[in-house]
XYZ file of C-alpha atoms in Angstrom:
703
model
C 29.168 171.687 112.168
C 26.190 171.715 114.541
C 27.927 173.469 117.464
C 28.668 176.483 115.272
C 25.090 176.393 114.038
C 23.748 176.296 117.580
C 25.811 179.344 118.474
C 24.607 180.968 115.292
C 20.882 180.225 115.390
C 19.944 179.288 118.931
C 21.540 181.978 121.088
C 23.268 179.488 123.351
C 24.043 182.175 125.901
C 20.320 182.606 126.485
C 19.578 178.885 126.764
C 22.309 178.320 129.304
C 21.480 181.612 130.991
C 17.900 180.558 131.626
C 19.142 177.277 133.081
C 21.666 179.094 135.251
C 19.002 181.468 136.518
C 16.643 178.566 137.200
C 19.352 176.879 139.249
C 20.074 180.201 140.953
C 16.382 180.468 141.731
C 16.421 177.051 143.347
C 19.536 177.976 145.340
C 17.909 181.190 146.505
C 14.791 179.174 147.229
C 16.933 176.960 149.453
C 17.795 180.043 151.476
C 14.094 180.326 152.181
C 13.060 176.689 152.326
C 16.339 175.387 153.907
C 16.237 172.206 154.004
C -0.742 163.673 132.331
C -4.121 165.425 132.188
C -6.697 162.977 133.516
C -8.495 165.741 135.395
C -9.456 167.351 132.126
C -11.909 164.491 131.623
C -13.025 164.193 135.248
C -14.749 167.577 135.486
C -14.895 171.109 134.121
C -12.225 172.584 136.387
C -8.698 172.904 135.031
C -7.339 174.387 138.262
C -4.419 172.303 139.419
C -4.104 174.035 142.786
C -4.520 177.272 144.723
C -2.397 179.315 147.105
C -4.291 181.837 149.226
C -7.046 181.746 146.612
C -4.673 182.343 143.676
C -5.346 179.663 141.058
C -2.804 177.800 138.956
C -4.260 176.503 135.707
C -3.294 173.085 134.378
C -2.210 174.513 131.022
C -0.026 177.177 132.648
C 1.520 174.600 134.986
C 2.304 172.263 132.070
C 3.785 175.154 130.107
C 6.139 175.948 132.982
C 7.046 172.288 133.439
C 7.700 171.781 129.723
C 9.891 174.871 129.565
C 11.907 173.714 132.590
C 12.272 170.212 131.126
C 13.552 171.627 127.833
C 16.088 173.769 129.668
C 17.401 170.767 131.593
C 17.540 168.632 128.455
C 19.475 171.320 126.573
C 21.931 171.295 129.460
C 22.423 167.537 129.089
C 20.255 166.240 131.927
C 18.348 162.976 131.245
C 14.611 163.485 131.425
C 13.475 160.290 133.172
C 10.457 159.843 135.451
C 12.362 160.836 138.583
C 13.664 163.984 136.905
C 10.168 164.847 135.682
C 8.807 164.552 139.203
C 11.607 166.771 140.492
C 10.813 169.373 137.842
C 7.103 169.283 138.696
C 7.905 169.715 142.391
C 10.213 172.633 141.631
C 7.568 174.353 139.504
C 4.891 173.751 142.144
C 7.099 175.086 144.951
C 7.983 178.114 142.846
C 4.271 178.801 142.350
C 3.681 178.643 146.125
C 6.646 180.864 146.889
C 5.804 183.377 144.180
C 2.395 183.892 145.735
C 3.403 184.095 149.386
C 6.421 186.277 148.633
C 4.642 188.638 146.225
C 2.314 189.614 149.053
C 5.345 190.409 151.246
C 7.027 192.377 148.466
C 3.887 194.486 148.150
C 3.681 195.159 151.883
C 7.353 196.158 152.002
C 7.269 198.192 148.795
C 9.943 196.086 147.114
C 10.272 196.317 143.334
C 12.799 196.188 140.491
C 12.659 199.233 138.215
C 13.515 199.149 134.485
C 16.658 201.148 135.260
C 17.669 198.591 137.884
C 17.026 195.743 135.436
C 19.302 197.456 132.910
C 21.967 197.676 135.586
C 21.578 193.947 136.289
C 22.056 193.141 132.594
C 24.681 195.687 131.620
C 26.233 196.950 134.852
C 29.386 195.974 136.706
C 28.004 192.608 137.874
C 26.017 191.078 134.991
C 24.634 187.514 135.047
C 27.438 184.985 134.626
C 26.104 183.665 131.309
C 26.144 187.157 129.771
C 29.605 187.839 131.160
C 30.959 184.642 129.597
C 29.392 185.292 126.201
C 30.229 188.980 125.905
C 33.695 189.267 127.440
C 36.160 190.758 124.931
C 39.748 189.754 124.229
C 40.957 191.998 127.069
C 38.808 190.041 129.535
C 36.361 192.942 130.009
C 32.581 192.565 129.847
C 31.347 194.259 126.662
C 28.007 195.725 127.759
C 27.425 197.330 124.351
C 27.738 193.970 122.574
C 25.303 192.460 125.063
C 22.843 195.339 124.491
C 23.041 194.881 120.741
C 22.462 191.118 120.937
C 19.487 191.531 123.285
C 17.985 194.320 121.197
C 18.273 192.128 118.103
C 16.673 189.206 119.919
C 13.736 191.336 121.071
C 13.004 192.343 117.477
C 12.389 188.697 116.540
C 8.777 188.508 117.689
C 8.133 185.036 116.297
C 11.335 183.561 117.713
C 10.659 181.195 120.661
C 13.948 182.329 122.188
C 12.719 185.920 122.230
C 9.587 184.755 124.031
C 11.760 182.747 126.418
C 13.907 185.797 127.096
C 10.941 188.037 127.882
C 8.790 185.502 129.730
C 11.396 183.414 131.554
C 14.867 184.953 131.586
C 13.962 188.512 132.602
C 11.311 187.492 135.190
C 13.877 185.105 136.690
C 16.348 187.991 137.042
C 13.691 190.171 138.659
C 12.603 187.402 141.019
C 16.198 186.697 142.036
C 16.791 190.377 142.827
C 13.543 190.646 144.831
C 14.525 187.584 146.851
C 17.935 189.143 147.517
C 16.303 192.344 148.745
C 13.838 190.480 150.951
C 16.555 188.261 152.412
C 18.729 191.305 153.035
C 15.939 193.109 154.884
C 15.336 190.075 157.066
C 19.022 189.465 157.666
C 19.663 193.010 158.799
C 16.812 192.863 161.305
C 18.686 190.436 163.584
C 20.545 191.803 166.580
C 22.162 190.198 169.617
C 22.970 192.600 172.475
C 26.355 192.414 174.140
C 24.871 191.629 177.567
C 23.201 188.508 176.132
C 26.509 187.150 174.870
C 28.114 187.873 178.230
C 25.305 186.016 180.021
C 25.473 183.067 177.608
C 29.240 182.854 178.010
C 28.986 182.986 181.798
C 26.329 180.246 181.806
C 28.308 178.026 179.438
C 31.375 178.257 181.656
C 29.562 176.977 184.738
C 30.379 173.533 186.097
C 28.528 171.698 188.871
C 29.259 168.757 191.113
C 26.292 166.799 192.395
C 25.163 163.640 194.119
C 22.184 161.812 192.682
C 20.050 158.716 192.622
C 18.722 157.426 189.329
C 15.832 154.964 189.276
C 15.665 153.420 185.780
C 12.334 152.988 184.036
C 13.406 149.392 183.456
C 12.753 148.669 187.156
C 9.052 148.564 186.212
C 8.001 145.904 183.702
C 6.509 147.088 180.407
C 3.765 144.514 180.864
C 2.580 145.994 184.174
C -1.080 146.920 183.998
C -0.434 150.410 185.368
C 1.783 151.342 182.406
C -0.281 149.923 179.557
C -0.730 152.543 176.803
C -4.225 152.814 175.307
C -5.266 154.480 172.057
C -6.904 157.245 174.096
C -3.570 157.887 175.852
C -1.891 158.283 172.466
C -4.678 160.496 171.113
C -4.426 162.746 174.152
C -0.650 162.967 173.727
C -0.682 163.853 170.017
C -3.613 166.284 170.353
C -1.439 168.374 172.668
C 1.319 168.339 170.047
C -0.559 168.555 166.759
C 2.218 170.415 164.941
C 4.599 167.525 165.612
C 2.188 164.896 164.319
C 0.827 166.449 161.147
C 0.674 164.202 158.096
C 0.211 164.710 154.388
C -2.295 162.588 152.488
C -0.705 159.213 151.809
C -1.554 155.605 151.070
C 0.073 152.248 151.750
C -0.098 148.931 149.925
C 0.915 145.331 150.177
C 1.834 143.842 146.821
C 3.212 140.825 145.028
C 5.415 140.797 141.934
C 5.314 138.424 138.971
C 8.565 138.703 137.064
C 8.547 139.071 133.292
C 12.320 139.529 133.133
C 14.158 137.667 130.367
C 14.736 134.010 131.144
C 17.862 131.983 130.415
C 16.177 130.832 127.217
C 15.508 134.457 126.189
C 19.146 135.329 126.848
C 20.346 132.377 124.763
C 17.986 133.332 121.933
C 19.341 136.899 121.830
C 22.906 135.613 121.691
C 22.043 133.154 118.938
C 20.352 135.914 116.952
C 23.613 137.833 116.830
C 25.599 134.684 116.080
C 23.372 134.227 113.023
C 24.253 137.749 111.818
C 27.993 137.459 112.416
C 28.989 136.354 108.909
C 26.762 138.940 107.249
C 28.313 141.604 109.479
C 31.769 140.443 108.441
C 30.869 140.641 104.748
C 29.120 144.016 104.912
C 30.899 146.989 103.330
C 28.454 149.570 104.661
C 28.401 149.319 108.488
C 26.004 152.248 108.941
C 23.370 150.718 106.660
C 23.888 147.252 108.164
C 23.325 148.503 111.730
C 20.236 150.420 110.673
C 18.821 147.488 108.702
C 19.326 145.127 111.643
C 17.936 147.516 114.297
C 21.091 147.913 116.353
C 20.540 149.600 119.713
C 23.856 151.416 119.209
C 23.883 153.600 116.070
C 26.961 153.808 113.893
C 29.497 156.419 115.042
C 31.468 157.390 111.965
C 34.551 158.675 113.794
C 37.685 157.419 115.476
C 37.814 157.018 119.244
C 41.164 157.461 120.969
C 42.677 154.446 122.681
C 42.401 156.177 126.077
C 38.719 156.997 125.463
C 37.596 153.547 124.258
C 35.774 152.560 127.449
C 33.820 149.416 126.523
C 33.831 145.810 127.768
C 36.640 143.747 126.200
C 38.328 146.946 124.991
C 41.780 145.332 124.744
C 40.451 142.501 122.577
C 38.528 144.903 120.333
C 41.563 147.169 119.873
C 43.626 144.173 118.754
C 41.196 143.238 115.954
C 42.387 143.416 112.361
C 40.493 145.797 110.082
C 37.231 144.146 108.998
C 37.291 141.554 111.798
C 34.378 140.935 114.162
C 34.443 140.028 117.860
C 31.527 138.663 119.880
C 28.795 138.270 120.776
C 29.810 139.515 124.239
C 27.746 140.830 127.144
C 27.539 144.577 127.724
C 25.118 145.230 130.561
C 21.728 143.952 129.456
C 22.710 143.503 125.823
C 24.714 141.240 123.552
C 27.084 142.990 121.148
C 29.113 142.245 118.023
C 32.050 144.627 117.475
C 33.556 145.144 114.015
C 36.850 146.982 113.517
C 36.373 149.431 110.643
C 39.786 151.056 110.781
C 42.589 152.683 112.796
C 44.472 155.951 112.437
C 46.392 158.441 114.544
C 44.339 161.450 115.614
C 44.798 164.323 118.096
C 42.878 164.570 121.359
C 42.349 168.301 120.799
C 42.621 170.732 117.909
C 42.914 174.492 117.611
C 41.790 175.887 114.280
C 40.384 178.973 112.652
C 37.950 179.422 109.812
C 36.001 181.905 107.757
C 32.463 180.901 106.788
C 30.557 182.173 103.776
C 27.027 180.880 104.229
C 25.080 179.246 101.430
C 21.921 180.076 103.371
C 22.520 183.819 103.030
C 24.139 183.603 99.559
C 23.743 181.539 96.414
C 26.184 178.645 96.096
C 28.094 180.280 93.231
C 28.425 183.615 95.045
C 29.561 181.866 98.243
C 32.156 179.793 96.340
C 33.505 182.821 94.515
C 33.788 184.805 97.756
C 35.563 182.037 99.718
C 38.036 181.524 96.851
C 38.788 185.245 96.891
C 39.328 185.148 100.658
C 41.638 182.116 100.324
C 43.645 183.879 97.606
C 43.926 187.058 99.707
C 45.260 185.139 102.716
C 47.754 183.245 100.559
C 48.854 186.634 99.279
C 49.585 187.866 102.812
C 46.262 189.295 104.041
C 45.563 189.029 107.776
C 43.326 186.033 108.557
C 41.789 187.572 111.723
C 40.916 190.825 109.940
C 39.218 189.005 107.078
C 37.339 186.768 109.536
C 36.073 189.806 111.424
C 34.960 191.463 108.180
C 33.624 188.588 106.073
C 32.914 185.503 108.237
C 29.242 184.720 108.730
C 29.853 182.676 111.872
C 29.095 185.078 114.768
C 30.474 182.544 117.239
C 34.046 183.044 116.045
C 34.324 186.072 113.742
C 35.272 188.421 116.593
C 37.892 185.938 117.805
C 39.846 185.806 114.574
C 37.752 182.821 113.484
C 39.354 180.613 116.148
C 37.889 177.507 117.791
C 39.216 174.724 119.992
C 37.622 171.268 119.864
C 38.239 167.999 121.694
C 38.041 164.648 119.906
C 34.839 163.918 121.813
C 33.155 166.773 119.914
C 33.911 165.189 116.534
C 30.382 163.832 116.139
C 28.837 167.250 116.903
C 30.606 168.947 113.993
C 29.838 168.846 110.299
C 31.677 165.759 108.996
C 33.734 167.616 106.366
C 34.805 170.256 108.880
C 35.706 167.673 111.552
C 37.723 165.504 109.167
C 39.697 168.510 107.959
C 40.822 169.655 111.402
C 41.311 166.205 112.993
C 42.670 164.241 110.015
C 44.692 167.060 108.476
C 48.093 168.322 109.599
C 49.149 171.388 111.559
C 49.503 174.374 109.228
C 47.207 172.941 106.549
C 44.814 175.439 104.894
C 41.954 174.515 102.574
C 38.461 175.366 101.365
C 35.779 172.937 102.581
C 32.075 172.828 101.872
C 29.546 171.758 104.522
C 25.786 172.057 104.819
C 26.346 175.546 106.281
C 28.346 176.876 103.389
C 31.986 177.272 102.330
C 34.734 177.434 104.942
C 38.337 178.492 104.586
C 40.036 176.481 107.364
C 43.492 176.595 108.866
C 44.685 173.926 111.339
C 46.653 175.857 113.973
C 47.595 173.159 116.448
C 46.969 169.497 117.257
C 47.725 168.042 120.706
C 48.129 164.570 122.238
C 48.122 162.518 119.058
C 47.468 158.822 119.606
C 45.939 155.842 117.827
C 42.198 156.018 117.294
C 39.758 153.231 116.439
C 36.597 153.283 114.338
C 34.339 150.457 115.532
C 30.817 149.455 114.543
C 28.712 147.886 117.298
C 25.729 145.680 116.496
C 23.848 145.622 119.789
C 20.684 143.774 120.811
C 19.035 144.184 124.211
C 18.147 140.943 126.005
C 14.355 141.152 126.093
C 11.686 138.780 127.354
C 10.015 136.588 124.775
C 6.282 136.588 124.147
C 6.118 133.297 126.033
C 7.861 134.826 129.073
C 5.528 137.814 129.008
C 2.455 135.620 128.679
C 3.531 133.350 131.545
C 4.044 136.290 133.928
C 0.892 138.064 132.782
C -1.169 134.884 133.119
C 0.067 134.185 136.646
C -0.648 137.771 137.706
C -4.150 137.715 136.204
C -4.960 134.407 137.871
C -3.758 135.652 141.265
C -5.649 138.939 140.918
C -8.837 137.185 139.812
C -8.751 134.848 142.816
C -7.818 137.581 145.327
C -10.634 140.106 145.214
C -10.643 140.751 148.966
C -7.950 141.444 151.564
C -8.444 137.991 153.132
C -8.245 136.207 149.782
C -5.150 138.244 148.911
C -3.383 137.159 152.108
C -4.590 133.541 151.837
C -3.387 133.188 148.254
C 0.030 134.604 149.132
C 0.385 131.946 151.810
C -1.040 129.183 149.596
C 1.271 129.988 146.660
C 4.260 130.814 148.861
C 4.629 134.245 147.291
C 6.718 137.080 148.712
C 4.545 139.892 150.098
C 6.114 143.338 149.838
C 5.076 146.600 151.508
C 5.146 150.215 150.285
C 4.123 152.784 152.892
C 3.211 156.474 152.871
C 3.054 156.957 149.107
C 1.985 160.551 148.363
C -0.707 161.406 145.774
C 1.787 163.094 143.432
C 4.554 160.497 143.676
C 5.724 158.812 140.500
C 7.937 156.328 142.319
C 6.808 153.533 144.630
C 9.564 152.240 146.939
C 10.907 148.987 145.546
C 9.224 149.417 142.156
C 10.780 152.541 140.655
C 8.765 154.650 138.212
C 5.191 153.479 138.685
C 2.776 156.382 138.311
C 0.069 154.062 136.984
C 0.078 152.191 140.302
C -0.028 155.463 142.282
C -3.060 156.578 140.264
C -4.803 153.331 141.171
C -3.929 153.883 144.843
C -5.389 157.410 144.749
C -8.753 156.070 143.552
C -8.966 152.756 145.453
C -10.593 152.072 148.809
C -8.926 150.251 151.681
C -9.265 146.528 150.996
C -9.398 146.898 147.192
C -7.151 144.639 145.109
C -5.765 145.892 141.792
C -5.772 144.262 138.398
C -2.226 143.370 137.245
C -0.222 146.520 136.538
C 2.753 146.244 134.194
C 5.817 148.039 135.587
C 9.048 147.594 133.634
C 9.761 143.825 133.516
C 7.168 142.738 136.059
C 3.458 142.586 136.792
C 2.257 143.900 140.141
C -0.941 143.065 142.019
C -1.558 145.370 144.986
C -3.834 145.520 148.035
C -4.596 148.979 149.451
C -3.978 148.604 153.184
C -4.127 152.184 154.432
C -5.425 155.592 153.352
C -4.313 158.558 155.440
C -6.012 161.919 155.122
C -4.257 165.227 155.685
C -4.234 166.209 159.349
C -3.082 164.587 162.587
C -1.904 160.985 162.360
C -3.975 158.212 163.897
C -3.212 156.567 167.235
C -2.280 153.331 165.466
C 0.249 155.100 163.245
C 1.656 157.169 166.111
C 2.019 154.215 168.479
C 5.518 153.124 167.340
C 6.745 156.695 167.849
C 5.153 157.586 171.166
C 4.190 154.416 173.013
C 7.489 154.177 174.899
C 7.353 157.905 175.760
C 3.884 157.638 177.303
C 4.814 154.391 179.018
C 7.833 156.094 180.593
C 5.634 158.973 181.719
C 3.408 156.485 183.521
C 6.429 154.755 185.011
C 7.772 158.120 186.166
C 4.541 158.792 188.011
C 4.717 155.407 189.758
C 8.341 156.042 190.751
C 7.459 159.498 192.115
C 4.752 157.949 194.279
C 7.209 155.368 195.560
C 9.736 158.082 196.453
C 7.018 159.865 198.368
C 8.245 162.277 201.042
C 11.740 160.824 201.434
C 14.141 163.690 202.134
C 17.578 162.105 201.735
C 19.304 160.511 198.781
C 20.322 157.566 200.948
C 16.728 156.818 201.887
C 15.577 157.007 198.276
C 18.418 154.751 197.130
C 17.708 152.159 199.816
C 13.980 152.060 199.067
C 14.613 151.465 195.347
C 17.657 149.141 195.498
C 19.896 151.796 193.932
C 23.097 153.533 195.033
C 23.956 157.180 195.520
C 26.195 158.314 192.647
C 28.305 161.401 192.197
C 29.359 163.516 189.226
C 31.983 166.247 189.656
C 32.086 167.695 186.142
C 28.570 168.458 184.947
C 28.742 171.285 182.381
C 25.896 173.704 181.735
C 26.523 173.639 177.975
C 26.468 169.829 177.709
C 23.437 167.576 178.305
C 25.664 164.565 179.015
C 26.230 162.959 182.449
C 29.241 160.613 182.567
C 28.206 156.936 182.915
C 24.532 157.902 182.601
C 23.949 159.432 179.186
C 21.998 162.315 177.675
C 19.875 163.877 180.434
C 19.225 167.580 179.675
C 16.498 167.954 182.331
C 18.816 166.635 185.032
C 21.583 169.003 183.852
C 19.171 171.902 184.120
C 18.274 170.902 187.700
C 21.986 170.774 188.613
C 22.263 174.531 188.078
C 19.117 175.373 190.063
C 20.267 177.094 193.266
C 17.272 175.691 195.187
C 18.713 172.184 194.792
C 21.870 173.130 196.686
C 20.144 173.527 200.028
C 18.015 170.412 199.742
C 17.361 167.464 197.461
C 15.486 168.186 194.262
C 11.999 167.105 193.362
C 12.010 163.927 191.235
C 13.103 164.717 187.638
C 11.701 162.497 184.866
C 14.636 162.087 182.493
C 15.318 160.024 179.386
C 16.350 156.804 181.116
C 14.680 157.092 184.501
C 13.653 159.326 187.372
C 16.437 161.256 189.126
C 16.712 162.995 192.453
C 19.764 165.203 192.890
C 21.539 167.314 195.465
C 23.905 169.992 194.212
C 27.185 170.107 196.116
C 28.873 172.982 194.323
C 28.622 175.272 191.287
C 31.759 176.984 190.031
C 32.902 178.994 187.032
C 35.526 177.746 184.574
C 38.006 180.067 182.820
C 36.626 181.385 179.509
C 39.833 180.407 177.651
C 40.147 183.883 176.133
C 36.944 183.748 174.083
C 36.434 186.851 171.943
C 32.817 187.717 172.693
C 32.586 190.264 169.860
C 33.658 187.687 167.265
C 31.311 185.107 168.790
C 28.475 187.623 168.705
C 29.136 188.435 165.043
C 29.246 184.733 164.138
C 25.923 184.110 165.874
C 24.299 187.065 164.141
C 25.559 185.793 160.770
C 24.080 182.390 161.543
C 20.734 183.977 162.399
C 20.816 185.960 159.153
C 21.482 182.801 157.152
C 18.597 181.023 158.856
C 16.284 184.018 158.584
C 15.193 183.344 155.023
C 14.427 179.714 155.754
C 12.468 180.482 158.912
C 10.456 183.264 157.312
C 9.636 181.140 154.273
C 8.649 178.249 156.522
C 6.335 180.551 158.478
C 4.816 182.019 155.306
C 4.165 178.560 153.853
C 2.587 177.355 157.089
C 0.256 180.341 157.190
C -0.688 180.024 153.505
C -3.828 178.180 152.468
C -2.544 175.692 149.880
C -4.722 173.280 147.956
C -2.850 170.755 145.836
C -4.978 168.988 143.203
C -2.154 167.814 140.942
C -2.929 164.158 141.620
C -6.245 164.553 139.750
C -4.421 165.516 136.572
C -1.437 163.162 136.463
């Protein structure tokens, strides 16, 4: 009965509470951010990074990561490579934010006093996990029960959960409250005056009519010498906009893959292996031992699965098997499986029961048996079950609830076998004494719901794996290619010669564990971090393939190079040069008709240009032209040439008028805008604090 034991020994409320607070921390972090161990042998330093001179030690970082991973695992999250990277990023970001925010807390005098912490734990609005665990039968939070449980936990100095409570749970509560205070201070500093809303509303209700000539950039060929874009042009452009063109350290590779995935022969061999075991499986009387002895990938589940919950391939065929019959081998994903029907019986989908536990861990077996028999006799004689449970049961998870529990059939395997069989296989109203590894239970089955046929099935499963021959063939081909491709030129030549498929992975960060197209591949990233441009790797085994890579690019932190920026900015700079040529061609012309005639264009008109929309009908998005349409100077004469998104425009404003405001409530609009600013305030402040912080990230040296 492991669930009861977890409640008993592991303080589940604390485990889930820490997870909840961690998630809350990340949510609060979002309000601000919007949006192993090689280094130990590479030098004496164990500093994994610094923020404004504050060091984070490798051991401390790993301790935080391990604790976070355990919390996620206890909550049922799979701890794969991607999840591990996410956890490491979360811990690293928390470290950065702790440091930059602590400085702000100090400047502002923000703190959480012991009295305030008590109010957080035991006041009117306790953490959700405490509220759930310590709410009484009347639905009221029992602060005294929570105090008693926490006081008891704090006495257990050698209990890891006590350490977790003091070092993780409470600091998380304090940090969450400090973030709330800081966000509140920022949010309440925003103010929009009434006159500003009135001005914005008046501007947004303006509409202009105008005549214009647009000279598209396409009238000048991209190949014209005057509009050629040099590297120096790009460098000049990005140097004026360094914030827009910052880059993190990253590296890029070209690579080829040699598959070591199972072949058709490997697949056939796996199937035949199960075929050879079919008769032995049929004859076996101990399915659990047989599966263990034959290394089944699916362990034996000694329980019945309801018809509606039997979600496996060929489920209908398996359900129709006679007891003792075997079906298969059949494919299930990347495995072949034999299914043996062990038995069928009707079972409920959910059960409500109650029990009284006398522990054999706190009492001798004979004392526990004598006490449970006395309790059973008292109840049969008319004593109140709930009262006796409250007084004598040694299961703290249920004693204050009259000993009651509700379980679904899916929890069968999490309970002690004897306990589970009693409540699921028994009948409503049945009462009996049962012994489990926890002690003696007096159990009553109160209710069973949704009874249907259940099936106990043993699955002998074998994954389809590559043979030694398949592995050796792939490994040999990769080694031969790598050995003959020790330079960039040889790498490219051999790809062409062997007609291999060259793949690209760009902008891989030093701390990444995933390479696009390859999945979890930290070993390859480590090689990339140490290699020089032009280096070719030895074969690297990643899942069911061998990879040989060529490092093609290594980008340092700072402003991106002209070559890398060219795809982003070349057309912008080219259009700037075209705009200058068009301006010169327009010259001193002072009428739209003259400009149109000189450039083989026509004079166009737009009668519904809105100040609050950058769109010109039949032209497109042109915010600069829209701005010029509401410039009073352009009503008396034609405008200066305006370099827009699609070309150069010259306009003449015919009229500007005001549209009705459609009954807009300016006070409500003002409040909505202030709320939006408050919501963005945390993000913008955190972004500014992170930008101003001096952060050094050396994690890549350790992982």
